[in-house]
PDB file of C-alpha atoms in Angstrom:
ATOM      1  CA  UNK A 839     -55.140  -3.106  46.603  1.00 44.00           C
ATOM      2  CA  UNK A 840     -57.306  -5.952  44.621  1.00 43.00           C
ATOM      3  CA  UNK A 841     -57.542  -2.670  41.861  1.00 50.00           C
ATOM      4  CA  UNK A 842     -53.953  -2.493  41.255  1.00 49.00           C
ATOM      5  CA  UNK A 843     -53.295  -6.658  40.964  1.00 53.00           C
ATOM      6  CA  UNK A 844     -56.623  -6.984  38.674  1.00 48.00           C
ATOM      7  CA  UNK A 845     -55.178  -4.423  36.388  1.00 56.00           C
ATOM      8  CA  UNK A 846     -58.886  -2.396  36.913  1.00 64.00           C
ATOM      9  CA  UNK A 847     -57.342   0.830  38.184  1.00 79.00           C
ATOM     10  CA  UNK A 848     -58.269   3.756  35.900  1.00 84.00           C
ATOM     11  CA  UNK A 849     -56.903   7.463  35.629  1.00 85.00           C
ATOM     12  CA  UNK A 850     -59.490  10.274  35.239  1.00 86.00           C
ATOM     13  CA  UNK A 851     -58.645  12.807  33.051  1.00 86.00           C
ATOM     14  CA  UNK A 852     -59.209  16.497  34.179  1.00 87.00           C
ATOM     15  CA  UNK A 853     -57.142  19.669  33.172  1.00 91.00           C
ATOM     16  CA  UNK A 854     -55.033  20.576  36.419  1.00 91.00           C
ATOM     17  CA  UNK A 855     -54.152  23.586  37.357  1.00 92.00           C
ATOM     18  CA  UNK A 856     -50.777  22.242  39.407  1.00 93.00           C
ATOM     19  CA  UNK A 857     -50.505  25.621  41.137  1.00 92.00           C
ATOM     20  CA  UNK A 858     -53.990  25.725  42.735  1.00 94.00           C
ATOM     21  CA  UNK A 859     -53.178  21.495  43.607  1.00 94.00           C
ATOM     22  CA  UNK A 860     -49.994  22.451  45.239  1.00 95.00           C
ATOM     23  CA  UNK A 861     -51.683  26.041  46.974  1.00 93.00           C
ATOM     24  CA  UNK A 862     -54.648  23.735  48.347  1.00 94.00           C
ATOM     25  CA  UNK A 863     -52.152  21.360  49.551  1.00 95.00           C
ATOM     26  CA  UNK A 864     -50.200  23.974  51.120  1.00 93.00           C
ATOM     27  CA  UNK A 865     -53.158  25.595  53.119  1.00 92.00           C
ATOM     28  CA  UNK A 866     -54.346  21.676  54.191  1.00 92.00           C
ATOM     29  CA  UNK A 867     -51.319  21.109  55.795  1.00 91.00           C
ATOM     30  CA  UNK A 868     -50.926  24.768  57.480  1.00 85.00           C
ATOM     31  CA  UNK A 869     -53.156  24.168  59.731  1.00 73.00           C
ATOM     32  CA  UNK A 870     -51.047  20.963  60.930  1.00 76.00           C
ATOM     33  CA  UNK A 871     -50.544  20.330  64.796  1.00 69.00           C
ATOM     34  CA  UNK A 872     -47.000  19.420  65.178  1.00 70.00           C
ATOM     35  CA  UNK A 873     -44.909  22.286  63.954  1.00 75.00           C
ATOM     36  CA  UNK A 874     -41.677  20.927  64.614  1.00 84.00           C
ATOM     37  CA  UNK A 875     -40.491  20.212  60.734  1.00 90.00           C
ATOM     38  CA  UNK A 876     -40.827  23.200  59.237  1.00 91.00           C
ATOM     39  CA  UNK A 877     -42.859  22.622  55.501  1.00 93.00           C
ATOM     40  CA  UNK A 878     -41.264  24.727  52.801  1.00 93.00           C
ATOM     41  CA  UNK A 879     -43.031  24.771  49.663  1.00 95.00           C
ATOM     42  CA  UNK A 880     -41.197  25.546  46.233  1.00 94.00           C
ATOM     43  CA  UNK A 881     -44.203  26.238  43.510  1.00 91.00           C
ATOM     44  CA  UNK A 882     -43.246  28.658  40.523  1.00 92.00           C
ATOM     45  CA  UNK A 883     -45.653  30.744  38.529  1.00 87.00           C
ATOM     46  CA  UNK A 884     -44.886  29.315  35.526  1.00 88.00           C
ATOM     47  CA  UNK A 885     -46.452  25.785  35.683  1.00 92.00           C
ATOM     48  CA  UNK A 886     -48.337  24.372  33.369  1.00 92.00           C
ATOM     49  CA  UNK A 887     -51.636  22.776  33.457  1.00 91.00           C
ATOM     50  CA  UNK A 888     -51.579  19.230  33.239  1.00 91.00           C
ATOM     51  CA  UNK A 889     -53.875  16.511  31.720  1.00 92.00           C
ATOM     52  CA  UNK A 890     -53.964  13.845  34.683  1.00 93.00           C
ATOM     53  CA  UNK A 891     -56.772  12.354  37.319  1.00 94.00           C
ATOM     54  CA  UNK A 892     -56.440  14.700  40.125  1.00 94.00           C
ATOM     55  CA  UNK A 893     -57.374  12.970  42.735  1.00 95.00           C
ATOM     56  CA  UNK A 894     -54.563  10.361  42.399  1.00 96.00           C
ATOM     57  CA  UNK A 895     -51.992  13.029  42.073  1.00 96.00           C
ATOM     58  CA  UNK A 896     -52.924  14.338  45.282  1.00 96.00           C
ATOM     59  CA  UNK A 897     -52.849  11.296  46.816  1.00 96.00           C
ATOM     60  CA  UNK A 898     -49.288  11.101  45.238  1.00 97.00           C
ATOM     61  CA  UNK A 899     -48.325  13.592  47.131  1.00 97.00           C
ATOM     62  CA  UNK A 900     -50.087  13.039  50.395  1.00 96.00           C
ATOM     63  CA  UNK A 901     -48.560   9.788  50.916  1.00 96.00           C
ATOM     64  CA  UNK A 902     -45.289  11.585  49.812  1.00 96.00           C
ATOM     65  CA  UNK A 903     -45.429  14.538  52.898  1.00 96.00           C
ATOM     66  CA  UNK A 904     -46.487  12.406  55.116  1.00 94.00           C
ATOM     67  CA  UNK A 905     -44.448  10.178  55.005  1.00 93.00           C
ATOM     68  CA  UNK A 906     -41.440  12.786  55.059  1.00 94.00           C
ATOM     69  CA  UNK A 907     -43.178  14.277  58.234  1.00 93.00           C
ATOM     70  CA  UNK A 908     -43.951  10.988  59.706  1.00 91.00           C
ATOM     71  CA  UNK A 909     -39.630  10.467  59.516  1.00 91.00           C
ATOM     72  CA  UNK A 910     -38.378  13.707  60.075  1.00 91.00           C
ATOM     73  CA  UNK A 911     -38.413  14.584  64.123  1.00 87.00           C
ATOM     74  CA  UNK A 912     -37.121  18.073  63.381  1.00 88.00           C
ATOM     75  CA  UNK A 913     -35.849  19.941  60.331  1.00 91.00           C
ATOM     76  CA  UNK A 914     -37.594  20.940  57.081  1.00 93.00           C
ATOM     77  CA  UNK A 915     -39.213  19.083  54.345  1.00 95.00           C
ATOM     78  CA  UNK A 916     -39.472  20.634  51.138  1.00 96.00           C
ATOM     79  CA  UNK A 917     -42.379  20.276  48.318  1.00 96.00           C
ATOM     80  CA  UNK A 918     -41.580  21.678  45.062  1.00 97.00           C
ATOM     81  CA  UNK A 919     -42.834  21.517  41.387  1.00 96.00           C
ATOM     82  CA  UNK A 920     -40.799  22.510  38.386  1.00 96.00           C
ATOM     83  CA  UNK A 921     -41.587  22.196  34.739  1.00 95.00           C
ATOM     84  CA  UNK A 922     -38.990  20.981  31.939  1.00 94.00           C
ATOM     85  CA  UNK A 923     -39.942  21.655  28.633  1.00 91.00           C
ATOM     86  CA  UNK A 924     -37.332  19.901  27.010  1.00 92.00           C
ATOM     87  CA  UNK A 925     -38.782  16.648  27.872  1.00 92.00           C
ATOM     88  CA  UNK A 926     -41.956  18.532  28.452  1.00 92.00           C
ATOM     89  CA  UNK A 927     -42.808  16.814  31.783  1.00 95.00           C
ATOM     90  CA  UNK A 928     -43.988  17.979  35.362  1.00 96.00           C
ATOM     91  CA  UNK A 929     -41.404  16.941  38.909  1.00 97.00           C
ATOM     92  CA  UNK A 930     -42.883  17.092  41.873  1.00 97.00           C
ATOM     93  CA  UNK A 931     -40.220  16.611  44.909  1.00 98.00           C
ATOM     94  CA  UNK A 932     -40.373  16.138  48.411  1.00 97.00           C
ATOM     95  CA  UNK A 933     -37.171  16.387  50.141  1.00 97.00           C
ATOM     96  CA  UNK A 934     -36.661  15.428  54.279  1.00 96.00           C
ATOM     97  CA  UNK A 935     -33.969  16.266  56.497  1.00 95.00           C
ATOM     98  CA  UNK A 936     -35.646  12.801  58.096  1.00 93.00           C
ATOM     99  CA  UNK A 937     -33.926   9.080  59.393  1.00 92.00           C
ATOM    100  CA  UNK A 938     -33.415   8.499  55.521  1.00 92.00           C
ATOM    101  CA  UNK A 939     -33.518   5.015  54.331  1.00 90.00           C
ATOM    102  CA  UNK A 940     -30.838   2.303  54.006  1.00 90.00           C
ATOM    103  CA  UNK A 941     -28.835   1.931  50.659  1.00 89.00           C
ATOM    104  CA  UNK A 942     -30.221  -2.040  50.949  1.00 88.00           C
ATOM    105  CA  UNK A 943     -33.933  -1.122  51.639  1.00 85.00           C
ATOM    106  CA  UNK A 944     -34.135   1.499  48.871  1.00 85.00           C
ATOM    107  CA  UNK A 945     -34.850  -0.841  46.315  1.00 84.00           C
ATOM    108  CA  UNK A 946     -37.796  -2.832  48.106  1.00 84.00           C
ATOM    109  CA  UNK A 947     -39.350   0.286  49.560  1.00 86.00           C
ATOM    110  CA  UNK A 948     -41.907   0.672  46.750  1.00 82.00           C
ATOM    111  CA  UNK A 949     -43.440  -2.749  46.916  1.00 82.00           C
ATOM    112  CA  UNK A 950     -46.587  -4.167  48.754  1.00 80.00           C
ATOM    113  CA  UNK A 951     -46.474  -4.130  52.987  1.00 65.00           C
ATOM    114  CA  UNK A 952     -42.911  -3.346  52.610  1.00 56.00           C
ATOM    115  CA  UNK A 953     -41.299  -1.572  55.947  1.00 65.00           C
ATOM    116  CA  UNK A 954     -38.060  -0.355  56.711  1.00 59.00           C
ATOM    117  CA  UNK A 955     -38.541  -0.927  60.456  1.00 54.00           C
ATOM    118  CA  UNK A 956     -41.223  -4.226  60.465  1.00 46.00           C
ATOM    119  CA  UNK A 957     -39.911  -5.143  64.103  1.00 41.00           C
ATOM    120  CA  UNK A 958     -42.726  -4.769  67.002  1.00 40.00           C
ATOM    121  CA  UNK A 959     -40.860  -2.000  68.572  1.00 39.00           C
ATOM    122  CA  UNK A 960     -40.519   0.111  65.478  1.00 39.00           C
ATOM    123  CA  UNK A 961     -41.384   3.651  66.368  1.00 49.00           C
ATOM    124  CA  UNK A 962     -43.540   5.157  62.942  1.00 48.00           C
ATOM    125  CA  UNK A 963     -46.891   3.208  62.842  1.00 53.00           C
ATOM    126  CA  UNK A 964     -48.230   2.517  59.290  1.00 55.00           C
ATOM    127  CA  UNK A 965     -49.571  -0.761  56.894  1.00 57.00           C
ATOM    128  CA  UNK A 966     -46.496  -0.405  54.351  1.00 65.00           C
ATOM    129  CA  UNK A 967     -48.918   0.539  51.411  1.00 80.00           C
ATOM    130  CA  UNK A 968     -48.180   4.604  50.995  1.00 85.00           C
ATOM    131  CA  UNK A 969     -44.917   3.940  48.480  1.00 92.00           C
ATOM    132  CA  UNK A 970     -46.664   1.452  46.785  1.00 91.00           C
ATOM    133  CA  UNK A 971     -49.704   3.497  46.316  1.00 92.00           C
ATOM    134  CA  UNK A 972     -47.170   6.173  45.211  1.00 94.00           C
ATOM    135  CA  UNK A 973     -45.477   4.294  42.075  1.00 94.00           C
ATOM    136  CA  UNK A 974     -48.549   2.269  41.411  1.00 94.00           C
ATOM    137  CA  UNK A 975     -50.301   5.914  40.603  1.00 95.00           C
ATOM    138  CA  UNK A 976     -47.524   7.294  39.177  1.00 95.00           C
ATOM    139  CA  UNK A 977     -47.035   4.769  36.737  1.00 94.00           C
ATOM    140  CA  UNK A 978     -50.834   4.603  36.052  1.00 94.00           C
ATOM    141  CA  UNK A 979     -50.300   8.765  35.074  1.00 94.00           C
ATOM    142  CA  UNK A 980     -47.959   7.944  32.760  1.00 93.00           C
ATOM    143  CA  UNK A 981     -45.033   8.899  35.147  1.00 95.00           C
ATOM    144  CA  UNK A 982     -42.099   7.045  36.833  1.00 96.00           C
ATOM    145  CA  UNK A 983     -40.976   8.157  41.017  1.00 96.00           C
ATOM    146  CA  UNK A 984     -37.409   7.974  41.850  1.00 96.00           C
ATOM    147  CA  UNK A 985     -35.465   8.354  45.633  1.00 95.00           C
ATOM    148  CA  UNK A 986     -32.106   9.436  46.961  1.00 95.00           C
ATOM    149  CA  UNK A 987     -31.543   8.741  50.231  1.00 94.00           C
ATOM    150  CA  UNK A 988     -28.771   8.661  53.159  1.00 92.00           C
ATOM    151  CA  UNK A 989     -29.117   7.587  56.128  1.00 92.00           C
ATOM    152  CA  UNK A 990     -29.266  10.065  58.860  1.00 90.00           C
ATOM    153  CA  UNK A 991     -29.930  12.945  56.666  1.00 92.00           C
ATOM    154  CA  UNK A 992     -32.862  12.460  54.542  1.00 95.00           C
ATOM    155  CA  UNK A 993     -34.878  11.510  51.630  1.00 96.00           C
ATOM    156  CA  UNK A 994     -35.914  13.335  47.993  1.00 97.00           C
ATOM    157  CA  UNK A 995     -38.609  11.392  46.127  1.00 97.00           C
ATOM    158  CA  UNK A 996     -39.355  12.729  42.792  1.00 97.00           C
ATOM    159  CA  UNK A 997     -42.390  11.986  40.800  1.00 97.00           C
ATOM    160  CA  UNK A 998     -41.646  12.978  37.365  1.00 97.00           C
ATOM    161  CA  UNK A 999     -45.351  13.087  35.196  1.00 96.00           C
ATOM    162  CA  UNK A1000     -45.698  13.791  31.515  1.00 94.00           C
ATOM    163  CA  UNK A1001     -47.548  17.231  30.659  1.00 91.00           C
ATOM    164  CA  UNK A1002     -49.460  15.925  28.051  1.00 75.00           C
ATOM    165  CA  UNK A1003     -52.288  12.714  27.833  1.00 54.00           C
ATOM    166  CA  UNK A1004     -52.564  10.203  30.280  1.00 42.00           C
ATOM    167  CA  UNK A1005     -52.073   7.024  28.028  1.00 43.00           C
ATOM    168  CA  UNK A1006     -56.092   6.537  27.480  1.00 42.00           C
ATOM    169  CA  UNK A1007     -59.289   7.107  30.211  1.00 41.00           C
ATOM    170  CA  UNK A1008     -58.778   3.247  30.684  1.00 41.00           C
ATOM    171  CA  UNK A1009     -54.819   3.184  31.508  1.00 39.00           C
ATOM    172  CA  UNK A1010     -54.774   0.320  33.365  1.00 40.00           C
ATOM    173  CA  UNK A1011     -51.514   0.289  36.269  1.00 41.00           C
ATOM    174  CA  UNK A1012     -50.618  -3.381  34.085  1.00 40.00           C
ATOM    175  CA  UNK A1013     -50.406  -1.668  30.821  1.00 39.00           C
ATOM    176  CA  UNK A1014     -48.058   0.863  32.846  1.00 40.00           C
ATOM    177  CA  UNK A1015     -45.876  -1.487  34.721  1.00 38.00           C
TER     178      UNK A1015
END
């Protein structure tokens, strides 16, 4: 966490192939325990490579299905990628048929040790840092992440990246915010 307050976070650059990301993904979590969500995933043929630190977009979306699996006790949740070329930009979406999140939370969800449910009893375990982690990398990739949310039926969190250059080997997540 002292990385992301000093400003001294940095963003590899690698050419990604987001298909083999997403089919590695996919065959990590196959071989999950607990098959009671159902994981659907969405990934066209047609994606491009992207110019981004791999390792952070994976985290991205690690933090992003499991957290959707972590709050969805049955149902599906969905991981998709789809490429716009008018704005010439990658989203990456992971949608839950989980608890969803309250319209007053959804705004403080993203920041440091934030939890929905901080009360002793709460039943998902969990140090509040996953969403933070999540916009804190996705800003550093040049990106933005948005959420929808309703209680009771679920959650979509889109991270929406840029295909081309991250914004220099040395983006730094203050330059960003």
């Amino acid at each position: 966490v002292t990385h992301f307050e000093s400003g001294a976070l940095t963003a590899e650059r690698d050419v990604v192939s987001l298909r083999d990301l997403l089919k590695e993904l996919e065959a990590a979590y196959g071989s999950r325990q607990d098959q009671s969500v159902i994981l659907i995933w969405e990934v066209p043929t047609e994606l491009p490579e992207l110019e981004t630190d791999a390792t952070k977009l994976k985290q991205i979306l690690q933090n992003l299905i499991n957290n959707a699996l972590k709050f969805s006790n049955q149902g599906s949740v969905k991981v998709s990628a789809a490429h716009d070329q008018a704005t010439n930009s990658v989203t990456f979406r992971v949608e839950d048929t989980g608890i969803g999140i309250p319209p007053e939370s959804l705004n403080k969800i993203f920041g440091k040790f934030y939890q929905v449910d901080s009360s002793h009893t709460r039943k998902h375990d969990g140090t509040g840092l996953g969403l933070y982690i999540v916009k804190q990398f996705s800003l550093l990739l040049g990106g933005k992440v948005e959420v929808q949310s309703e209680l009771g039926r679920g959650s979509t969190f889109a991270v929406i990246l840029p295909v081309g250059r991250v914004a220099g080997k040395k983006a730094s997540t203050e330059a960003a915010a």
